[in-house]
Amino acid sequence: MDLAPLSAAARSAGAEPRATILGVTPTRLPYLLAALLAGAPALAAQATPGRGTLVIVVASEPTSPVPTLWRGDQGNREVSDLLFLHLATPDPSYRLTDEKAWQPALARSWRRRDSLTLAFELDPRARWEDGVAVTARDVAFAADRAGEPRLGGALATLLRRVASVTAESERVVVFRFRERYSEQFYDAVFHAPPLPAHLLAALPPDSVGTSPFVQRPVGNGPYRLGQRVAGQQVTLVANPRFFLGRVGIGRLIFLLAPSPEARVNLLLSGEADAMDNIYALPNPARLEAAPEFQRYPLPGLVLNFASLNLRDPADTARPHPVLADVAVRRALTLAVNRESMSRTAYGPFTHAPSGPVSALVGRGLDAPPPPPYDTAAARRTLAAAGWRDHDGDGVLDRDGRALTFRVMVPSVSASRIRMAAEMQEAWRRLGIRAEVEQVERAVYSARFAAGQFDVAMHGVNQDPTPSGLTQSWSCTGTGGSNVIHYCNPRVDSLLARGQLSTRDAGRYYKEAVRLIAADQPAIFLAAPVAGIVVHRRFTRVQLRAESTWADAWRWSLRPELALERDGR
Amino acid sequence: MSRWLLRRLLGAAVTLLLAITLVFFLMRLTPGDPLARLSEDRPLPPEAIAALRARYGLDQPLPRQYAAFLGGALRGDLGGSIEHGGRPVRTLLGERLPATLLLGGSALLLNFTLGVWLGVWQAARRGGAADHAATVLTLVAYATPSFWLGIVLAWGLGTELRWFPVGFMHAVWLPPDADLLTRFRDLLWHLVLPVVTLSAGTIGATVRFQRAAMIEALRLDAVRTARSKGLPERAVRWRHAWRNALGPMLALFGLWLPLLVAGSVFVEQIFSWPGLGSLVAEAIGTRDYPVLMGATLLVSTTIVGGNLLADVLQRWLDPRLRAA
């Protein structure tokens, strides 16, 4: 228990110096003893943290690594998951709708009371960094804050089917749901890890983001925040109160290097140990050739696709003059070698997806194989639909309308620019004229959201469960994420049944993915499997798909390869 | 002098206001919505978007937003960053500014010490082999793009030879309680590559300006008189000629003072220097208007202030200007 703040408060209040025992005033001794006794079980479970410093180089600065404050940015989530424990974590099978496929974390057990009620019992050893016990009230408090629209709103949408979260006792928290559906457990444990109510309850929800807590979060995870240098690094050090096991690496440093070139230099010069997603770099071969690094394939949550607008961008009430024709969309897909393109752009572990599913979600769905690369079939499809070069200008046309469109691509994404250029060339050979238009990231986002494009080279970070398909590929998603106005009532029905079914969800989702792929509202280009590199100084490396470094506390350092920064 | 200074101050204030006004309105007219990115992966509900618009004043008409910005800036309040969850822009800039000032200041210091000395040295050897060799070298340095030089230095001297660190201001594992000497040595070590990269091109220009000004000064009657009095050449060169050659250098100094805050964006990116560069680059990409306006105010003030300072120094040092 840190008594320094108490002493400081007394001094600032002008209190007279009093006699102390080992720096503690006699009146406070009972409180101190009580606090020590309360913390005893947790401290007894401790083991000395391991040695070593793992330096991870990242592209964006984790500025708000606090649950409920992330805004879809992976950097904040990854640091947050090292500071704040979830109630449970997925096991390696990633069967997220199966309650048995989760491992205890902050909750040591759970029980389903009925189809609408789940009760979690918290681990009594769990303590916040400041020594206060983690209680059911903290879980309910985080769920309450997550539902607060002023905090960003996305979490409120995700948790819309959670009716209430109540603290039944100190250690038992009960989630009640509005309806029966397959992802109740996932919703309860995944989105909003508990927050320390004793520190945050007094703060208005919209002022937490600018409060000192964000700069100095108090968590309950394997690490606590050690130091933060704006624009340079976030240092985490082992949390001595962590109760789930021995923390194998004593210190984690997240280094910020927005330039890809700088990230590679930091690894090759020995200043950093690990990096996410090397295949997003312009020249990953430099790292692939470095023998001191081990590469780990990690199925990701990203999906890259060429979104085909089914509505006219000039007037979204009308169908698109070219792309509303399903024959054209199918031909466009058949004409491009997606398997080769995806590997060139995202590395050797990546494959073209069968439909709108990331590598992680696709793995769980046992999705059907993607449509083939067949330029002859593409030609036949277009000819059968009446697209021919009637005027001999080298571009196919029908009823006086040339088969031309524009492909919008964000200028910050080298891989998407490369894929757009490859598709442009493949289509040119068929007599389709596509004009690639690179636009600035902010312009891209605004135009995409407004549906102001023909074809957009898009990338999304999906949820790890297939229920997220609803927002982009269902009739109900129109006007939200479904900017292209794709609507197939059969798909909607399958997605709805998948969400409600607790037994056959996978079967319904698989069929929905197959139908969407057949309708071709997009060309599904790549479901990247990230290439993570980690220096061979580390052993027992475990990586998590939804939060790459969350298990770094389980790693170890090879003592013979320790460096000065490891406290050799 | 005081009336002249008042006029110049007034002119500087008007220039600053015009620059800020222009940037403010041009930025808002540029396509792109600062909140669009937040909805990319998962759309925010309309009420959440509306709350965010209201929080950052984006729901107000442009003139009102402009007035709010100016009013806030006069009170020292630059608003909250959209990308950084509403953190005050003043805090964000304040966190990054020292690193940028250190890098820019070191580059300027190197530029003006080495550049001036080399220019004077060359002028004294005008037409000789050393002068020609130095001219070629400085022209090559002047013509070398700093982003390319930075990449080459980071690769050659950093990654391959490992003589210098390739990023950041301090070794990241340096303990926060390391003694001052250790921290200072570590800082100097980390400054080498970015400062050399940033100043290589500008030193070339300084040398060229100083050499030309010095050649003119060495022809002055006053210098000839000093020599005829039997003063040592070193004294003639530095005490009599160089002082007369200072005017153009002060003008150059005024032009390059903005280097302190605005000249190092690329170099900061290459060497992961924790300065304003990455913050501003991110703000441009995400249309984080409050951060962009705060940075604009900072850079504009430095440019206008730098020119004003150079004018004042020139006038103070040169009696002919005061008489005019």
PDB file of N, CA, C and O in Angstrom, chain B residues 177-219:
ATOM      1  N   ASP B 177      15.689   7.538 -13.949  1.00  0.00           N
ATOM      2  CA  ASP B 177      16.514   8.161 -12.906  1.00  0.00           C
ATOM      3  C   ASP B 177      18.009   8.137 -13.258  1.00  0.00           C
ATOM      4  O   ASP B 177      18.849   8.314 -12.377  1.00  0.00           O
ATOM      5  N   ALA B 178      18.329   7.923 -14.537  1.00  0.00           N
ATOM      6  CA  ALA B 178      19.747   7.919 -14.939  1.00  0.00           C
ATOM      7  C   ALA B 178      20.350   9.290 -14.652  1.00  0.00           C
ATOM      8  O   ALA B 178      19.664  10.316 -14.749  1.00  0.00           O
ATOM      9  N   ASP B 179      21.663   9.314 -14.325  1.00  0.00           N
ATOM     10  CA  ASP B 179      22.263  10.605 -13.953  1.00  0.00           C
ATOM     11  C   ASP B 179      22.344  11.529 -15.164  1.00  0.00           C
ATOM     12  O   ASP B 179      22.262  11.092 -16.320  1.00  0.00           O
ATOM     13  N   LEU B 180      22.514  12.793 -14.863  1.00  0.00           N
ATOM     14  CA  LEU B 180      22.434  13.840 -15.885  1.00  0.00           C
ATOM     15  C   LEU B 180      23.468  13.646 -16.992  1.00  0.00           C
ATOM     16  O   LEU B 180      23.167  13.814 -18.180  1.00  0.00           O
ATOM     17  N   LEU B 181      24.676  13.277 -16.597  1.00  0.00           N
ATOM     18  CA  LEU B 181      25.746  13.115 -17.581  1.00  0.00           C
ATOM     19  C   LEU B 181      25.417  11.975 -18.549  1.00  0.00           C
ATOM     20  O   LEU B 181      25.582  12.119 -19.767  1.00  0.00           O
ATOM     21  N   THR B 182      24.926  10.878 -17.990  1.00  0.00           N
ATOM     22  CA  THR B 182      24.555   9.736 -18.843  1.00  0.00           C
ATOM     23  C   THR B 182      23.455  10.155 -19.816  1.00  0.00           C
ATOM     24  O   THR B 182      23.511   9.852 -21.010  1.00  0.00           O
ATOM     25  N   ARG B 183      22.470  10.861 -19.317  1.00  0.00           N
ATOM     26  CA  ARG B 183      21.359  11.296 -20.164  1.00  0.00           C
ATOM     27  C   ARG B 183      21.843  12.248 -21.260  1.00  0.00           C
ATOM     28  O   ARG B 183      21.421  12.169 -22.400  1.00  0.00           O
ATOM     29  N   PHE B 184      22.766  13.161 -20.870  1.00  0.00           N
ATOM     30  CA  PHE B 184      23.258  14.148 -21.833  1.00  0.00           C
ATOM     31  C   PHE B 184      24.055  13.462 -22.938  1.00  0.00           C
ATOM     32  O   PHE B 184      23.887  13.753 -24.122  1.00  0.00           O
ATOM     33  N   ARG B 185      24.925  12.520 -22.541  1.00  0.00           N
ATOM     34  CA  ARG B 185      25.728  11.805 -23.543  1.00  0.00           C
ATOM     35  C   ARG B 185      24.822  10.985 -24.468  1.00  0.00           C
ATOM     36  O   ARG B 185      25.016  10.950 -25.682  1.00  0.00           O
ATOM     37  N   ASP B 186      23.823  10.383 -23.887  1.00  0.00           N
ATOM     38  CA  ASP B 186      22.879   9.582 -24.666  1.00  0.00           C
ATOM     39  C   ASP B 186      22.109  10.466 -25.663  1.00  0.00           C
ATOM     40  O   ASP B 186      21.927  10.103 -26.820  1.00  0.00           O
ATOM     41  N   LEU B 187      21.736  11.651 -25.182  1.00  0.00           N
ATOM     42  CA  LEU B 187      21.009  12.595 -26.041  1.00  0.00           C
ATOM     43  C   LEU B 187      21.885  13.030 -27.223  1.00  0.00           C
ATOM     44  O   LEU B 187      21.438  13.036 -28.375  1.00  0.00           O
ATOM     45  N   LEU B 188      23.147  13.387 -26.932  1.00  0.00           N
ATOM     46  CA  LEU B 188      24.050  13.811 -28.004  1.00  0.00           C
ATOM     47  C   LEU B 188      24.209  12.696 -29.040  1.00  0.00           C
ATOM     48  O   LEU B 188      24.214  12.941 -30.244  1.00  0.00           O
ATOM     49  N   TRP B 189      24.333  11.484 -28.545  1.00  0.00           N
ATOM     50  CA  TRP B 189      24.504  10.320 -29.418  1.00  0.00           C
ATOM     51  C   TRP B 189      23.313  10.166 -30.360  1.00  0.00           C
ATOM     52  O   TRP B 189      23.465   9.884 -31.531  1.00  0.00           O
ATOM     53  N   HIS B 190      22.129  10.374 -29.796  1.00  0.00           N
ATOM     54  CA  HIS B 190      20.913  10.242 -30.608  1.00  0.00           C
ATOM     55  C   HIS B 190      20.706  11.421 -31.549  1.00  0.00           C
ATOM     56  O   HIS B 190      19.979  11.308 -32.528  1.00  0.00           O
ATOM     57  N   LEU B 191      21.325  12.553 -31.229  1.00  0.00           N
ATOM     58  CA  LEU B 191      21.140  13.748 -32.074  1.00  0.00           C
ATOM     59  C   LEU B 191      21.965  13.680 -33.359  1.00  0.00           C
ATOM     60  O   LEU B 191      21.631  14.345 -34.338  1.00  0.00           O
ATOM     61  N   VAL B 192      23.040  12.887 -33.349  1.00  0.00           N
ATOM     62  CA  VAL B 192      24.013  12.968 -34.448  1.00  0.00           C
ATOM     63  C   VAL B 192      23.353  12.809 -35.824  1.00  0.00           C
ATOM     64  O   VAL B 192      23.422  13.720 -36.662  1.00  0.00           O
ATOM     65  N   LEU B 193      22.712  11.676 -36.053  1.00  0.00           N
ATOM     66  CA  LEU B 193      22.187  11.433 -37.407  1.00  0.00           C
ATOM     67  C   LEU B 193      21.088  12.416 -37.805  1.00  0.00           C
ATOM     68  O   LEU B 193      21.146  12.980 -38.902  1.00  0.00           O
ATOM     69  N   PRO B 194      20.069  12.663 -36.960  1.00  0.00           N
ATOM     70  CA  PRO B 194      19.056  13.633 -37.403  1.00  0.00           C
ATOM     71  C   PRO B 194      19.603  15.042 -37.616  1.00  0.00           C
ATOM     72  O   PRO B 194      19.191  15.729 -38.555  1.00  0.00           O
ATOM     73  N   VAL B 195      20.527  15.473 -36.774  1.00  0.00           N
ATOM     74  CA  VAL B 195      21.048  16.838 -36.934  1.00  0.00           C
ATOM     75  C   VAL B 195      21.892  16.936 -38.204  1.00  0.00           C
ATOM     76  O   VAL B 195      21.771  17.907 -38.967  1.00  0.00           O
ATOM     77  N   VAL B 196      22.717  15.935 -38.449  1.00  0.00           N
ATOM     78  CA  VAL B 196      23.517  15.958 -39.687  1.00  0.00           C
ATOM     79  C   VAL B 196      22.584  15.969 -40.897  1.00  0.00           C
ATOM     80  O   VAL B 196      22.762  16.738 -41.844  1.00  0.00           O
ATOM     81  N   THR B 197      21.542  15.145 -40.854  1.00  0.00           N
ATOM     82  CA  THR B 197      20.595  15.089 -41.979  1.00  0.00           C
ATOM     83  C   THR B 197      19.907  16.428 -42.190  1.00  0.00           C
ATOM     84  O   THR B 197      19.800  16.925 -43.311  1.00  0.00           O
ATOM     85  N   LEU B 198      19.457  17.010 -41.098  1.00  0.00           N
ATOM     86  CA  LEU B 198      18.676  18.245 -41.190  1.00  0.00           C
ATOM     87  C   LEU B 198      19.539  19.427 -41.614  1.00  0.00           C
ATOM     88  O   LEU B 198      19.088  20.315 -42.330  1.00  0.00           O
ATOM     89  N   SER B 199      20.793  19.438 -41.172  1.00  0.00           N
ATOM     90  CA  SER B 199      21.596  20.635 -41.428  1.00  0.00           C
ATOM     91  C   SER B 199      22.468  20.523 -42.670  1.00  0.00           C
ATOM     92  O   SER B 199      23.001  21.537 -43.118  1.00  0.00           O
ATOM     93  N   ALA B 200      22.612  19.318 -43.240  1.00  0.00           N
ATOM     94  CA  ALA B 200      23.533  19.162 -44.381  1.00  0.00           C
ATOM     95  C   ALA B 200      23.205  20.150 -45.505  1.00  0.00           C
ATOM     96  O   ALA B 200      24.087  20.870 -45.990  1.00  0.00           O
ATOM     97  N   GLY B 201      21.957  20.195 -45.900  1.00  0.00           N
ATOM     98  CA  GLY B 201      21.573  21.060 -47.013  1.00  0.00           C
ATOM     99  C   GLY B 201      21.676  22.527 -46.662  1.00  0.00           C
ATOM    100  O   GLY B 201      22.174  23.342 -47.454  1.00  0.00           O
ATOM    101  N   THR B 202      21.252  22.874 -45.469  1.00  0.00           N
ATOM    102  CA  THR B 202      21.231  24.293 -45.110  1.00  0.00           C
ATOM    103  C   THR B 202      22.648  24.821 -44.887  1.00  0.00           C
ATOM    104  O   THR B 202      22.916  25.995 -45.150  1.00  0.00           O
ATOM    105  N   ILE B 203      23.554  23.971 -44.418  1.00  0.00           N
ATOM    106  CA  ILE B 203      24.945  24.426 -44.248  1.00  0.00           C
ATOM    107  C   ILE B 203      25.507  24.850 -45.600  1.00  0.00           C
ATOM    108  O   ILE B 203      26.195  25.864 -45.714  1.00  0.00           O
ATOM    109  N   GLY B 204      25.194  24.070 -46.618  1.00  0.00           N
ATOM    110  CA  GLY B 204      25.671  24.411 -47.963  1.00  0.00           C
ATOM    111  C   GLY B 204      25.271  25.826 -48.333  1.00  0.00           C
ATOM    112  O   GLY B 204      26.089  26.617 -48.828  1.00  0.00           O
ATOM    113  N   ALA B 205      24.006  26.186 -48.078  1.00  0.00           N
ATOM    114  CA  ALA B 205      23.530  27.529 -48.428  1.00  0.00           C
ATOM    115  C   ALA B 205      24.209  28.589 -47.562  1.00  0.00           C
ATOM    116  O   ALA B 205      24.596  29.663 -48.058  1.00  0.00           O
ATOM    117  N   THR B 206      24.347  28.300 -46.267  1.00  0.00           N
ATOM    118  CA  THR B 206      24.996  29.274 -45.371  1.00  0.00           C
ATOM    119  C   THR B 206      26.429  29.563 -45.840  1.00  0.00           C
ATOM    120  O   THR B 206      26.864  30.712 -45.871  1.00  0.00           O
ATOM    121  N   VAL B 207      27.134  28.503 -46.189  1.00  0.00           N
ATOM    122  CA  VAL B 207      28.525  28.677 -46.652  1.00  0.00           C
ATOM    123  C   VAL B 207      28.551  29.561 -47.893  1.00  0.00           C
ATOM    124  O   VAL B 207      29.363  30.490 -47.994  1.00  0.00           O
ATOM    125  N   ARG B 208      27.640  29.293 -48.833  1.00  0.00           N
ATOM    126  CA  ARG B 208      27.635  30.079 -50.076  1.00  0.00           C
ATOM    127  C   ARG B 208      27.351  31.554 -49.767  1.00  0.00           C
ATOM    128  O   ARG B 208      28.011  32.443 -50.287  1.00  0.00           O
ATOM    129  N   PHE B 209      26.353  31.823 -48.929  1.00  0.00           N
ATOM    130  CA  PHE B 209      26.005  33.209 -48.569  1.00  0.00           C
ATOM    131  C   PHE B 209      27.163  33.875 -47.846  1.00  0.00           C
ATOM    132  O   PHE B 209      27.532  35.017 -48.140  1.00  0.00           O
ATOM    133  N   GLN B 210      27.736  33.164 -46.882  1.00  0.00           N
ATOM    134  CA  GLN B 210      28.800  33.766 -46.077  1.00  0.00           C
ATOM    135  C   GLN B 210      30.036  34.038 -46.929  1.00  0.00           C
ATOM    136  O   GLN B 210      30.684  35.062 -46.786  1.00  0.00           O
ATOM    137  N   ARG B 211      30.334  33.113 -47.813  1.00  0.00           N
ATOM    138  CA  ARG B 211      31.506  33.285 -48.668  1.00  0.00           C
ATOM    139  C   ARG B 211      31.343  34.537 -49.534  1.00  0.00           C
ATOM    140  O   ARG B 211      32.242  35.380 -49.604  1.00  0.00           O
ATOM    141  N   ALA B 212      30.175  34.681 -50.166  1.00  0.00           N
ATOM    142  CA  ALA B 212      29.943  35.826 -51.047  1.00  0.00           C
ATOM    143  C   ALA B 212      29.994  37.138 -50.258  1.00  0.00           C
ATOM    144  O   ALA B 212      30.637  38.114 -50.686  1.00  0.00           O
ATOM    145  N   ALA B 213      29.345  37.168 -49.089  1.00  0.00           N
ATOM    146  CA  ALA B 213      29.322  38.392 -48.283  1.00  0.00           C
ATOM    147  C   ALA B 213      30.724  38.734 -47.798  1.00  0.00           C
ATOM    148  O   ALA B 213      31.121  39.911 -47.740  1.00  0.00           O
ATOM    149  N   MET B 214      31.482  37.725 -47.476  1.00  0.00           N
ATOM    150  CA  MET B 214      32.828  37.939 -46.944  1.00  0.00           C
ATOM    151  C   MET B 214      33.766  38.456 -48.041  1.00  0.00           C
ATOM    152  O   MET B 214      34.607  39.320 -47.783  1.00  0.00           O
ATOM    153  N   ILE B 215      33.598  37.938 -49.237  1.00  0.00           N
ATOM    154  CA  ILE B 215      34.446  38.407 -50.356  1.00  0.00           C
ATOM    155  C   ILE B 215      34.204  39.904 -50.582  1.00  0.00           C
ATOM    156  O   ILE B 215      35.132  40.689 -50.756  1.00  0.00           O
ATOM    157  N   GLU B 216      32.939  40.321 -50.527  1.00  0.00           N
ATOM    158  CA  GLU B 216      32.600  41.744 -50.661  1.00  0.00           C
ATOM    159  C   GLU B 216      33.238  42.542 -49.525  1.00  0.00           C
ATOM    160  O   GLU B 216      33.836  43.610 -49.753  1.00  0.00           O
ATOM    161  N   ALA B 217      33.110  42.003 -48.313  1.00  0.00           N
ATOM    162  CA  ALA B 217      33.611  42.732 -47.138  1.00  0.00           C
ATOM    163  C   ALA B 217      35.131  42.863 -47.175  1.00  0.00           C
ATOM    164  O   ALA B 217      35.685  43.888 -46.749  1.00  0.00           O
ATOM    165  N   LEU B 218      35.795  41.844 -47.685  1.00  0.00           N
ATOM    166  CA  LEU B 218      37.271  41.881 -47.717  1.00  0.00           C
ATOM    167  C   LEU B 218      37.790  42.956 -48.686  1.00  0.00           C
ATOM    168  O   LEU B 218      38.950  43.337 -48.633  1.00  0.00           O
ATOM    169  N   ARG B 219      36.897  43.429 -49.584  1.00  0.00           N
ATOM    170  CA  ARG B 219      37.290  44.477 -50.539  1.00  0.00           C
ATOM    171  C   ARG B 219      37.073  45.882 -49.984  1.00  0.00           C
ATOM    172  O   ARG B 219      37.419  46.859 -50.626  1.00  0.00           O
TER     173      ARG B 219
END
